[in-house]
C-alpha positions as a Python dict, from the first residue, in 0.01 Angstrom:
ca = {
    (1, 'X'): (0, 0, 0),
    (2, 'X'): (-136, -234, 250),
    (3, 'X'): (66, -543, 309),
    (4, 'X'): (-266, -790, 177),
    (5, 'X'): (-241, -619, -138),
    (6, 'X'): (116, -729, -196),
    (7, 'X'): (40, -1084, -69),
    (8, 'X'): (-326, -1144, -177),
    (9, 'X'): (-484, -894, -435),
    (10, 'X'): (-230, -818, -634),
    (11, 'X'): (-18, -1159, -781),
    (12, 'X'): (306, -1109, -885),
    (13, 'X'): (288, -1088, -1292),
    (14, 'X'): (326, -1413, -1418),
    (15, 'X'): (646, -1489, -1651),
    (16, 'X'): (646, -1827, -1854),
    (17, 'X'): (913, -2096, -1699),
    (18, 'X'): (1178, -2064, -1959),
    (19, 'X'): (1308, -2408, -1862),
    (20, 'X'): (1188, -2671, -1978),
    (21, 'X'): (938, -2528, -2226),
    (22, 'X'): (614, -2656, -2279),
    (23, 'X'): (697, -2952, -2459),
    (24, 'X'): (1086, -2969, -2452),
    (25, 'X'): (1259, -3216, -2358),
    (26, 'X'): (1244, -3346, -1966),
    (27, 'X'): (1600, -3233, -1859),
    (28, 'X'): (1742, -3436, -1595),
    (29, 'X'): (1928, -3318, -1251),
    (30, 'X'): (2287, -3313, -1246),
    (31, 'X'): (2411, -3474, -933),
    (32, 'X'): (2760, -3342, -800),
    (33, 'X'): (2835, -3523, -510),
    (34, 'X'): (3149, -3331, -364),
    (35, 'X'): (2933, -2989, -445),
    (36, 'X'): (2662, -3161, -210),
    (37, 'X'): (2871, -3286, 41),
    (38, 'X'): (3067, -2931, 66),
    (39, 'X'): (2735, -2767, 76),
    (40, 'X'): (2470, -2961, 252),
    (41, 'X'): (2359, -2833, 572),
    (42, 'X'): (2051, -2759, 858),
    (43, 'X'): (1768, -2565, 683),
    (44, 'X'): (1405, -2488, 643),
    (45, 'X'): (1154, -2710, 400),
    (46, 'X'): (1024, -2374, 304),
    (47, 'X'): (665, -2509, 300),
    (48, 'X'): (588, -2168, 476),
    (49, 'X'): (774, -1824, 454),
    (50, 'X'): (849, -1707, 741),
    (51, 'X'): (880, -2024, 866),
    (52, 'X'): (660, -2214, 1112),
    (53, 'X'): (960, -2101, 1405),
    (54, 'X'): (913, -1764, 1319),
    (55, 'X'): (479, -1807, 1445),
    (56, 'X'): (409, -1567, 1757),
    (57, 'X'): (144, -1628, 2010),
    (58, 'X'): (36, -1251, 2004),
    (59, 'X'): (-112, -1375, 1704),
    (60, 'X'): (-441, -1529, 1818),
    (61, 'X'): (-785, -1620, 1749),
    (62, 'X'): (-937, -1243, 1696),
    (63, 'X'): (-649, -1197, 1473),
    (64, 'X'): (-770, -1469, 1243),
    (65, 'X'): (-1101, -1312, 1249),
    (66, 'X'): (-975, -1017, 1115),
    (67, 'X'): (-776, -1169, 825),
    (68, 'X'): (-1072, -1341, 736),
    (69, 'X'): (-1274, -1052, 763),
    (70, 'X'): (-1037, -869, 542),
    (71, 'X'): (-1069, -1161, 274),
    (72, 'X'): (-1455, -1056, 257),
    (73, 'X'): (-1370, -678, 234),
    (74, 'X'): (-1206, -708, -16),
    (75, 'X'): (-1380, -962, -234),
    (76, 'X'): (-1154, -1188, -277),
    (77, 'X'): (-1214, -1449, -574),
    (78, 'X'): (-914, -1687, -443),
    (79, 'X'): (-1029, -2017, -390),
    (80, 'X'): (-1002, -2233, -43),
    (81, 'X'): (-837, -2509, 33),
    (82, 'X'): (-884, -2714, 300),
    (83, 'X'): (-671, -2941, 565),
    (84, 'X'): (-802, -3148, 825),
    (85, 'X'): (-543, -3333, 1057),
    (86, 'X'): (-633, -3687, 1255),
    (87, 'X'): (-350, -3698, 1520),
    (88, 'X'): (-434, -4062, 1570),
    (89, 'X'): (-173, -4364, 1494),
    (90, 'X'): (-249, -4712, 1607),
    (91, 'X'): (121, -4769, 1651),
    (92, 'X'): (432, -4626, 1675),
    (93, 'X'): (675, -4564, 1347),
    (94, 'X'): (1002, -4463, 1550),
    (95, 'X'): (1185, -4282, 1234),
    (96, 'X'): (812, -4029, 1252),
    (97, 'X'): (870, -3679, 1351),
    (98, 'X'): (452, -3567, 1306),
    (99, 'X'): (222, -3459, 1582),
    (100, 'X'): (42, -3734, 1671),
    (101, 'X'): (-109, -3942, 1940),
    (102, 'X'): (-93, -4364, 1950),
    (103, 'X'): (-341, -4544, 2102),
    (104, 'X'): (-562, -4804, 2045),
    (105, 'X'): (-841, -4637, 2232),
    (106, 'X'): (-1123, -4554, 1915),
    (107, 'X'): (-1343, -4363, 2230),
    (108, 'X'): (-1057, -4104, 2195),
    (109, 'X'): (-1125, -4045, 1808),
    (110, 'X'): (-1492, -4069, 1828),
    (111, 'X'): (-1422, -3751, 2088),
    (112, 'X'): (-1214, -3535, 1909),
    (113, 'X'): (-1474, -3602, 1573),
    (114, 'X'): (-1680, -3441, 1766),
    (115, 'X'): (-1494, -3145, 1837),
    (116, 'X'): (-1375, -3122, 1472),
    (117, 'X'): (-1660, -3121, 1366),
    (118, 'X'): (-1723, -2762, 1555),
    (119, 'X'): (-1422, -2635, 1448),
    (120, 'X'): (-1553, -2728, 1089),
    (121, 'X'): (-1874, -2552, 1146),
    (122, 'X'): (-1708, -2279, 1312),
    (123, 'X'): (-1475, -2217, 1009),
    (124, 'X'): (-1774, -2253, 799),
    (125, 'X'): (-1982, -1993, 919),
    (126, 'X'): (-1691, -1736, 862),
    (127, 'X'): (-1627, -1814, 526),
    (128, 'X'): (-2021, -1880, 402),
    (129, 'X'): (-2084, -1727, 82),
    (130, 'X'): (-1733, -1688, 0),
    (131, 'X'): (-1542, -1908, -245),
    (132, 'X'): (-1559, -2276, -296),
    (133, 'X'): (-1347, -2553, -198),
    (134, 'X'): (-1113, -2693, -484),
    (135, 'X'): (-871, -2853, -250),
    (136, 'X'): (-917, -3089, 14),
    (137, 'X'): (-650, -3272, 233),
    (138, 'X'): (-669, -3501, 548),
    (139, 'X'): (-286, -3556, 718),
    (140, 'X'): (-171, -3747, 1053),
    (141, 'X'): (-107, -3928, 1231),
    (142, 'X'): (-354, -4162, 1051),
    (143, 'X'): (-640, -4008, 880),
    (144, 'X'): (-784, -4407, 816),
    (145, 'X'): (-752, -4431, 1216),
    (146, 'X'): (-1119, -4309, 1130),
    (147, 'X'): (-1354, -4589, 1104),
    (148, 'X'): (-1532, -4585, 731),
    (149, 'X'): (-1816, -4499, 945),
    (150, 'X'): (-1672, -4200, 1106),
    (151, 'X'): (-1513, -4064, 775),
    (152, 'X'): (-1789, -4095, 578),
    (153, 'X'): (-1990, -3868, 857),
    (154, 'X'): (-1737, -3616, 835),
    (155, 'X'): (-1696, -3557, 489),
    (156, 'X'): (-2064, -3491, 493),
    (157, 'X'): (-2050, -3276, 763),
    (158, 'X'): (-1787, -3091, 572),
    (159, 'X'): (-1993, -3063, 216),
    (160, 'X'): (-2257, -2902, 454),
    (161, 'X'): (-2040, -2641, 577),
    (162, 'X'): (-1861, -2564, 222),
    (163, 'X'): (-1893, -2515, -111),
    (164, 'X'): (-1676, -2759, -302),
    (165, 'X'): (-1579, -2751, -649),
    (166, 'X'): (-1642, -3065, -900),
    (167, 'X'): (-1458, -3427, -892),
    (168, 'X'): (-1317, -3314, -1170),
    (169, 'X'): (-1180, -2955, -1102),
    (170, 'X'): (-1103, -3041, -677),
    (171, 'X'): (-775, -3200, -592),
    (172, 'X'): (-913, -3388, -288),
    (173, 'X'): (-690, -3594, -104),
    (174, 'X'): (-610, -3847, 165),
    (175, 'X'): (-304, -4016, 359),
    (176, 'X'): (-342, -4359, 433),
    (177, 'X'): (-146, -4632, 600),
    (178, 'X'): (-191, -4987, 363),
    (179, 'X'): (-162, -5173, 691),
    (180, 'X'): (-544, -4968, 765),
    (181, 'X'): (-715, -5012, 453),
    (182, 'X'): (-876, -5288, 317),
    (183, 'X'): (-979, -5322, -68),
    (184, 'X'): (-1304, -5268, 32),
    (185, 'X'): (-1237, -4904, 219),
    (186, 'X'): (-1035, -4781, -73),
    (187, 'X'): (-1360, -4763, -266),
    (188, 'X'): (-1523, -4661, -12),
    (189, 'X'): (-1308, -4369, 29),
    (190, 'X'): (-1342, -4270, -323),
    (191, 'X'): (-1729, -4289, -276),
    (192, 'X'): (-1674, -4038, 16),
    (193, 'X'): (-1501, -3810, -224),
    (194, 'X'): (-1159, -3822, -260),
    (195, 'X'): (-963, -3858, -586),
    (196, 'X'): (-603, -3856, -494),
    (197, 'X'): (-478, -4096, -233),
    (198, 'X'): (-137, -4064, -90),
    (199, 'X'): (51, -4419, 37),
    (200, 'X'): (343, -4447, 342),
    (201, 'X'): (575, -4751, 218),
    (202, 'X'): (926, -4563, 342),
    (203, 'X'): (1092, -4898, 244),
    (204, 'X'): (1020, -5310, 151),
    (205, 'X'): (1306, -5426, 274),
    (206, 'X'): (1170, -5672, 556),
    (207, 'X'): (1475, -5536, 795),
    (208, 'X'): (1422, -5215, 758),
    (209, 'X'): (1061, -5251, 812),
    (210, 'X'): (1168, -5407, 1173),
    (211, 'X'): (1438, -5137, 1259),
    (212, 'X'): (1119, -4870, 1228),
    (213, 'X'): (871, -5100, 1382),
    (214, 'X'): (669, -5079, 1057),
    (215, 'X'): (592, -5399, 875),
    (216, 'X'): (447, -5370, 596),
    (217, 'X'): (424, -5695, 348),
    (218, 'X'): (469, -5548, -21),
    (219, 'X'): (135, -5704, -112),
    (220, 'X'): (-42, -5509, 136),
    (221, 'X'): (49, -5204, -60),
    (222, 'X'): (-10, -5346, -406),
    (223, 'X'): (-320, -5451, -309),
    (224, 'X'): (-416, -5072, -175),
    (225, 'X'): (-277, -4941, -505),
    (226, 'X'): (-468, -5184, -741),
    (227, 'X'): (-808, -5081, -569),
    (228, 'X'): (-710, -4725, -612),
    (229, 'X'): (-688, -4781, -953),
    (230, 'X'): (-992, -4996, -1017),
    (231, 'X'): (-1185, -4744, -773),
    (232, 'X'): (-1114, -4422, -1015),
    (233, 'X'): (-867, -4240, -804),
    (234, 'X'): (-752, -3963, -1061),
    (235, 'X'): (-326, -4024, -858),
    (236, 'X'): (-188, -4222, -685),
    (237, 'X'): (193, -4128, -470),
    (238, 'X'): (414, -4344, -279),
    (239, 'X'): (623, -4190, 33),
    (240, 'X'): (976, -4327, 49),
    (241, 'X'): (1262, -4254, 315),
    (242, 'X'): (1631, -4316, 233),
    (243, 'X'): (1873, -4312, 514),
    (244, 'X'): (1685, -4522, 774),
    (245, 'X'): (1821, -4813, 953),
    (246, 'X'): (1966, -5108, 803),
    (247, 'X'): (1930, -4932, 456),
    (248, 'X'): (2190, -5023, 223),
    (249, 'X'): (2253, -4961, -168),
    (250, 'X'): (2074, -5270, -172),
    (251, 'X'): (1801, -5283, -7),
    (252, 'X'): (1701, -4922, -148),
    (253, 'X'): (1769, -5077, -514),
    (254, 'X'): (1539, -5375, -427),
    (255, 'X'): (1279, -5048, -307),
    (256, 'X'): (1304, -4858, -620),
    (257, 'X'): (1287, -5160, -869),
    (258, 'X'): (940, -5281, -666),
    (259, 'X'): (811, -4889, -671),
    (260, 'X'): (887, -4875, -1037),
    (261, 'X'): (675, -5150, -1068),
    (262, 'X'): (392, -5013, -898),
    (263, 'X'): (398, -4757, -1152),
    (264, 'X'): (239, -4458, -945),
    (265, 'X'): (175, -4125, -1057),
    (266, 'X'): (390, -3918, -806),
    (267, 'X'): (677, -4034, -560),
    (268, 'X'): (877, -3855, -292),
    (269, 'X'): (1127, -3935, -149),
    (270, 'X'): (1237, -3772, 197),
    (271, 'X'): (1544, -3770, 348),
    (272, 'X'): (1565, -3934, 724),
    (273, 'X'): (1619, -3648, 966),
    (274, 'X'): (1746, -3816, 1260),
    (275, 'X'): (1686, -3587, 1551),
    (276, 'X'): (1639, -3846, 1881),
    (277, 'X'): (1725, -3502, 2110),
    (278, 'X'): (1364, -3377, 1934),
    (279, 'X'): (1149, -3660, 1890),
    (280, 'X'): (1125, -3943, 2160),
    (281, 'X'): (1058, -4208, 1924),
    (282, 'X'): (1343, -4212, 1732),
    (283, 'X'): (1581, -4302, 2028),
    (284, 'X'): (1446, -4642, 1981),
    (285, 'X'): (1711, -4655, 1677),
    (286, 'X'): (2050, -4757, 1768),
    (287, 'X'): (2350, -4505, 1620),
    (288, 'X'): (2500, -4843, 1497),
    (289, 'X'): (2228, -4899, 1233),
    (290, 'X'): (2232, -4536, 1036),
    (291, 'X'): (2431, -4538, 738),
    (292, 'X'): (2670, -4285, 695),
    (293, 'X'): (2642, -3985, 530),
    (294, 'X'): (2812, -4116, 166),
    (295, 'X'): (2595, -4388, 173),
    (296, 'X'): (2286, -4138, 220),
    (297, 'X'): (2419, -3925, -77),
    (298, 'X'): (2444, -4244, -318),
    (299, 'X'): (2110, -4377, -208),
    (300, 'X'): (1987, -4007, -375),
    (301, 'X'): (2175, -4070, -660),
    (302, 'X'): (2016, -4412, -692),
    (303, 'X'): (1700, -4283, -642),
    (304, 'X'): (1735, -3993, -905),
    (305, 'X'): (1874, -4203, -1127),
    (306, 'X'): (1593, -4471, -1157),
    (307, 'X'): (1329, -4227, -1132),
    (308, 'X'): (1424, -4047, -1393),
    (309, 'X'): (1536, -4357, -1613),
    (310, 'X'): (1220, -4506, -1526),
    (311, 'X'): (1034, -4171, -1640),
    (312, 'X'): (971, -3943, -1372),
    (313, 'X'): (1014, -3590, -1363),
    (314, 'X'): (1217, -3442, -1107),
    (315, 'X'): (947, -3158, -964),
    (316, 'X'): (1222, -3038, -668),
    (317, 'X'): (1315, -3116, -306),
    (318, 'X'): (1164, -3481, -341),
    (319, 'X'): (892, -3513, -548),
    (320, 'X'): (875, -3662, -878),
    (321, 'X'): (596, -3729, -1110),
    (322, 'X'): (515, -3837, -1416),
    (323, 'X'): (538, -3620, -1727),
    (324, 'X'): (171, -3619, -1734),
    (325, 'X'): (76, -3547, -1393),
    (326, 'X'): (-90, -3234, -1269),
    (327, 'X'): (233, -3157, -1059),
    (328, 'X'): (407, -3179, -1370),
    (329, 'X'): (221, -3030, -1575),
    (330, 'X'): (167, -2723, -1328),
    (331, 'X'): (524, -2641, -1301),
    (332, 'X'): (577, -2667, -1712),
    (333, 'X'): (308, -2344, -1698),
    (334, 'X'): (428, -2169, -1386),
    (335, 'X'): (163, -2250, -1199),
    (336, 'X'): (273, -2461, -938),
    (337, 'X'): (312, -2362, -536),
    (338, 'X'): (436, -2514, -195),
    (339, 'X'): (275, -2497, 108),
    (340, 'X'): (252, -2711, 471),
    (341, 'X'): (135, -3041, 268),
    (342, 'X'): (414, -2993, -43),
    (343, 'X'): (430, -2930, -341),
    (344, 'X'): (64, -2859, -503),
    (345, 'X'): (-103, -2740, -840),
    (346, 'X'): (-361, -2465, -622),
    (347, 'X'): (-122, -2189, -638),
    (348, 'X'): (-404, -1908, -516),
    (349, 'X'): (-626, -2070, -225),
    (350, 'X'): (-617, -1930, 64),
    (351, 'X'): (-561, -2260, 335),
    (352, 'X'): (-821, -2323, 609),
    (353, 'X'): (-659, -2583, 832),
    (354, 'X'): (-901, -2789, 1118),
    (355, 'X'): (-783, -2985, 1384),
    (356, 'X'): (-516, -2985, 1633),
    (357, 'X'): (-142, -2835, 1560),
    (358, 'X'): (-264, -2813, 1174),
    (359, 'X'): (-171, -2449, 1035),
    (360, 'X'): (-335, -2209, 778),
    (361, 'X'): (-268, -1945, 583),
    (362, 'X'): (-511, -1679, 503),
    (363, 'X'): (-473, -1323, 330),
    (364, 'X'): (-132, -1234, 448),
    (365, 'X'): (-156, -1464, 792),
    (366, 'X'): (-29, -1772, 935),
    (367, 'X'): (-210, -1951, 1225),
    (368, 'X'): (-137, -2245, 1429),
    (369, 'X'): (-396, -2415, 1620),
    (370, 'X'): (-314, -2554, 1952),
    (371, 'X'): (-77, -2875, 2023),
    (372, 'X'): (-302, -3089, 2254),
    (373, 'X'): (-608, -3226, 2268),
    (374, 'X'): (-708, -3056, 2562),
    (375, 'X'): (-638, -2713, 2493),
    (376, 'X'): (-810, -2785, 2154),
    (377, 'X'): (-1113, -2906, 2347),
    (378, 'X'): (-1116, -2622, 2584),
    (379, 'X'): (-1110, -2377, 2296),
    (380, 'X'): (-1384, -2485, 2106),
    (381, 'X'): (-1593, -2505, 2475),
    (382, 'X'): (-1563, -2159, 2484),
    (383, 'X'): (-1710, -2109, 2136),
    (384, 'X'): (-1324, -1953, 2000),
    (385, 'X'): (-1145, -2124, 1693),
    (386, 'X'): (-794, -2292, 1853),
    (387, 'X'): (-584, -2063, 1760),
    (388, 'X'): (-228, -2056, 1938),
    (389, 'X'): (3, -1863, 1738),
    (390, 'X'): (43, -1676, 1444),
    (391, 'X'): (237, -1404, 1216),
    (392, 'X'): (47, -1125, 996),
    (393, 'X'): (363, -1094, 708),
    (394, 'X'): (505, -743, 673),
    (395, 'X'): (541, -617, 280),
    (396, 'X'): (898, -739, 332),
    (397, 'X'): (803, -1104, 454),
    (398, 'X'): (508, -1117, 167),
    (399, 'X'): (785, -1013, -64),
    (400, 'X'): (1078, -1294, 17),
    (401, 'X'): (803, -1538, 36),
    (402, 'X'): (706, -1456, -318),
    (403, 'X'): (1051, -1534, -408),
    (404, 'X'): (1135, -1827, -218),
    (405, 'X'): (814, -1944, -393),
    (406, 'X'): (935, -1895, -739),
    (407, 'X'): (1251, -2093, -667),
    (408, 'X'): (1155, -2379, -479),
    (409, 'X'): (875, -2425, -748),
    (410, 'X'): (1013, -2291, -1103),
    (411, 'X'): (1343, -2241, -1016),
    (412, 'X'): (1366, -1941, -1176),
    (413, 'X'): (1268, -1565, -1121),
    (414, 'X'): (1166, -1322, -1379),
    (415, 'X'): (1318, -980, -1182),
    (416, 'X'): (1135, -720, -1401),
    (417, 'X'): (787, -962, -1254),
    (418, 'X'): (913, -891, -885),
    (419, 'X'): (975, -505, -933),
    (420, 'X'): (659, -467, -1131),
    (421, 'X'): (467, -616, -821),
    (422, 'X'): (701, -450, -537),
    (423, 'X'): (785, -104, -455),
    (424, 'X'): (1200, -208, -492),
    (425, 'X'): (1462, -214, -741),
    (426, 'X'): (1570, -524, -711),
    (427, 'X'): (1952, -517, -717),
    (428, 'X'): (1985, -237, -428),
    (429, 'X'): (1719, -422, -167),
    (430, 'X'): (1881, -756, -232),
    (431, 'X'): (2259, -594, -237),
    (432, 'X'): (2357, -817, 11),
    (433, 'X'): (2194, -1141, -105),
    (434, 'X'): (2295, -1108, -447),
    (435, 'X'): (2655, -1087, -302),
    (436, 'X'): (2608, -1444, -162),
    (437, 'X'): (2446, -1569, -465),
    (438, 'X'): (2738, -1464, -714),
    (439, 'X'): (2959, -1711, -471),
    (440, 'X'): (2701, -1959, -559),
    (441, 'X'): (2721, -1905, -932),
    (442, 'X'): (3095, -1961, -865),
    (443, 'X'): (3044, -2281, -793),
    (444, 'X'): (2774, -2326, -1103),
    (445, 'X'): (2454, -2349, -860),
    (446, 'X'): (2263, -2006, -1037),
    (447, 'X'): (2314, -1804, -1288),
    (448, 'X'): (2243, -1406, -1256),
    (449, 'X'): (2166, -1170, -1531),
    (450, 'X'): (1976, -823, -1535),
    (451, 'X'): (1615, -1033, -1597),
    (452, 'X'): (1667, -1328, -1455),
    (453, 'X'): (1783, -1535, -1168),
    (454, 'X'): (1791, -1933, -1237),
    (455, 'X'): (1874, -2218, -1073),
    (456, 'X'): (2095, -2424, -1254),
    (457, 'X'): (2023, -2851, -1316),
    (458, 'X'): (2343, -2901, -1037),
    (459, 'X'): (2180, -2633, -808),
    (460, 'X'): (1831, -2809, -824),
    (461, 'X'): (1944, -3075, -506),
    (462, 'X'): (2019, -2774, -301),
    (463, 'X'): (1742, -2514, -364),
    (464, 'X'): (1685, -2519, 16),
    (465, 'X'): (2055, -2340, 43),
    (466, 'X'): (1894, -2106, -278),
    (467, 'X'): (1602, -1994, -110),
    (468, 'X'): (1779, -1960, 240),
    (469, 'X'): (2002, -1643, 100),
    (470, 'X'): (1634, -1455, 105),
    (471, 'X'): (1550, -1588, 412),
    (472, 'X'): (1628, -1270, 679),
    (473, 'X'): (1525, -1432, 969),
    (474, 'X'): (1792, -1710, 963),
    (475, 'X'): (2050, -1504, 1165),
    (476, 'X'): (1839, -1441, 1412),
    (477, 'X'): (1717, -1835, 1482),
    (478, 'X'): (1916, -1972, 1778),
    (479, 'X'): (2180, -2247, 1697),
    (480, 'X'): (2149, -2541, 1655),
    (481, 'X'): (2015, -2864, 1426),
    (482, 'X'): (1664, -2716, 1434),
    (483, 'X'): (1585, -2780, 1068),
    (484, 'X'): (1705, -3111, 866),
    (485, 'X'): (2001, -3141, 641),
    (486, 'X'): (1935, -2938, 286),
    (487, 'X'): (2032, -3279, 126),
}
């Protein structure tokens, strides 16, 4: 059996979420701070499997043509979603790890629209006639670097080149920056077409806000949230970062209360992976500011603690929602997936991603486009989509990744589901794994039976750890803090 047939054809059988039920109780996670101090370490995100390190550049731009082309062969009725990545930023946030370009220069966005744009039609033409669009989602840098001008012309250009599904089946969303947006654009943007807007704030605590060289007035935001509201965006989500500079128990208490009374439909919260040997920006933040590692750990518990006293559901890794929102909602019926922009409620598209760096994943395939603007531009001059680097997943790859899926999403796996879809009995190909895992149910993070392999409410924090057991090409990664901590 052909490896796309594993990954693409043929979905593993679904099995109901046994935990919680459709319309049980919300349980809550059960925070064990010496368990996560003992076992938090450097590890994948898992927004990809393998991961994004794993990407090879003998996979290249015919090799996309050929997954796509293998798509159309064999008919597929998947739907497509869509990402589109602005590198632009008009300044510097020093904590930001994200491939992006600052400048102030607008000639240099006007340029690469126009490039875009051919990698739209390009992607366009390969995929005409095929499925329609029922997710959409611009990332940055700054996606509102765009002028309303210059986003408006895109999204057209985009609806000319796809098919995309109604308001009010599509998930169609956008980053923004409330120190970019007036009242005014945040209708405008919802005119344009999106229905889910997604809102940096890290922290309100003025201090902070100077350590990252973002400052951002808490009215700026509530003002960006109100309009969302009064313009009919269907969500609304709030980013927050604990362990930044000059955070205390404090000033992330002050945070919460102030997000709590935004009232938004989904929060994250993302833990500070301070890496100044990686990124460039981020040596701009003196050693002397970061709090220390117990403080890090309480400002989780503080955060998991008001979220879900203030309502939220805890979806995994850091998102919460509320108990009505789609991402909740999905994961309640098994239906909710992870890919490069999170967690997400389109567990079947196949991902089309446009711009520079963004990656894709179609059939059984990963691609990368290229990292800088002028490869990118050099590319699309020679009439080739920028592709740099790739992986085509083996039956083995398509099958981890189906688990690591389960996990990081339901935290559970029906084993009769993965043996009816795979060619294995479970207990002799993962011999070795399941050997590691019975340590972790030791220490009450899983439990294992002959059906099923959960992840207990204690275990939920470190699902990265979970999922990494599966992950066979960890051994083989070079050492070193190349991933951030698993809490």
């Amino acid at each position: 059996m052909l490896v796309e047939e594993f990954s693409a054809a043929t979905p593993v059988p679904s099995s109901a979420p046994r935990t919680p039920a459709a319309g049980a109780p919300f349980h809550a996670v059960e925070f064990d701070a010496d368990l996560l101090n003992r076992l938090g370490k450097s590890g994948p995100r898992y927004t990809s499997y393998p991961t994004a390190d794993r990407f090879t550049p003998a996979f290249g731009y015919r090799d996309y043509l050929h997954a796509v082309a293998g798509v159309r062969t064999r008919g597929s009725k998947r739907p497509l979603s869509l990402y589109l990545h602005i590198p632009f930023c008009d300044t510097v946030c020093y904590y930001c790890a994200c491939n992006k370009i600052v400048t102030k220069r607008r000639d240099k966005a006007a340029i690469y629209l126009s490039y875009l744009k051919r990698e739209i039609e390009m992607q366009g033409m390969l995929f005409a006639g095929m499925n329609e669009v029922e997710q959409l989602h611009f990332g940055g840098g700054t996606p509102t670097y765009l002028s309303d001008d210059q986003m408006g012309e895109l999204m057209t250009h985009i609806r000319r080149n796809f098919r995309f599904a109604p308001d009010e089946i599509g998930e169609y969303s956008i980053e923004v920056d409330p120190r970019t947006v007036s009242v005014e654009r945040v209708h405008s943007l919802r005119r344009q077409g999106f229905n889910r807007i997604s809102l940096g704030v890290q922290d309100f605590d003025a201090d902070v806000q100077k350590a990252v060289n973002r400052v951002q007035p808490e009215h700026e935001t509530r003002a960006v949230i109100d309009a969302a509201r009064a313009a009919g965006f269907r969500s609304v989500s709030i980013d927050l970062i604990y362990g930044l500079p000059k955070q205390t128990m404090d000033t992330m208490a002050a945070t919460l209360d102030k997000v709590v009374a935004a009232d938004p439909d989904r929060i994250s919260v993302y833990h500070y992976a301070h890496m100044p040997h990686l990124f460039k920006p981020q040596r701009r933040i003196p050693g002397a500011d970061m709090p220390d590692s117990d403080i890090k750990l309480r400002m989780l518990q503080l955060c998991i603690e008001r979220l879900g006293a203030a309502g939220y559901v805890y979806i995994g890794m850091d998102h919460f929602a509320k108990p009505d929102d789609d991402l909740a909602v999905a994961q309640r019926q098994g239906r909710l997936h992870r890919n490069f922009q999170g967690y997400s409620t389109h567990a079947d598209a196949d991902l089309v991603a446009c711009g520079v760096s963004s990656i894709g994943s179609v059939g059984a395939t990963y691609s990368q486009n290229v990292k800088t603007l002028e490869e990118y531009y050099d590319m699309i001059d020679q009439n080739e989509l920028p592709v740099q680097r790739g992986l085509r997943l083996t039956m083995d790859d398509a099958l981890r990744r189906t688990i690591i899926q389960k996990l990081m999403c339901q935290f559970e796996l029906s084993i009769p589901a993965i043996e009816q879809a795979y060619p294995i009995v479970f207990d002799k190909y993962f011999a070795a794994e399941l050997a590691q895992l019975r340590t972790m149910q030791a220490d009450g993070l899983v439990r294992i039976d002959h059906d099923w392999l959960s992840v207990s409410m204690k275990g939920r924090l470190l699902i990265r750890n979970v999922c990494m057991v599966f992950d066979r090409y960890l051994a083989a990664r070079a050492e070193g803090p190349r991933h951030s901590q698993t809490i």
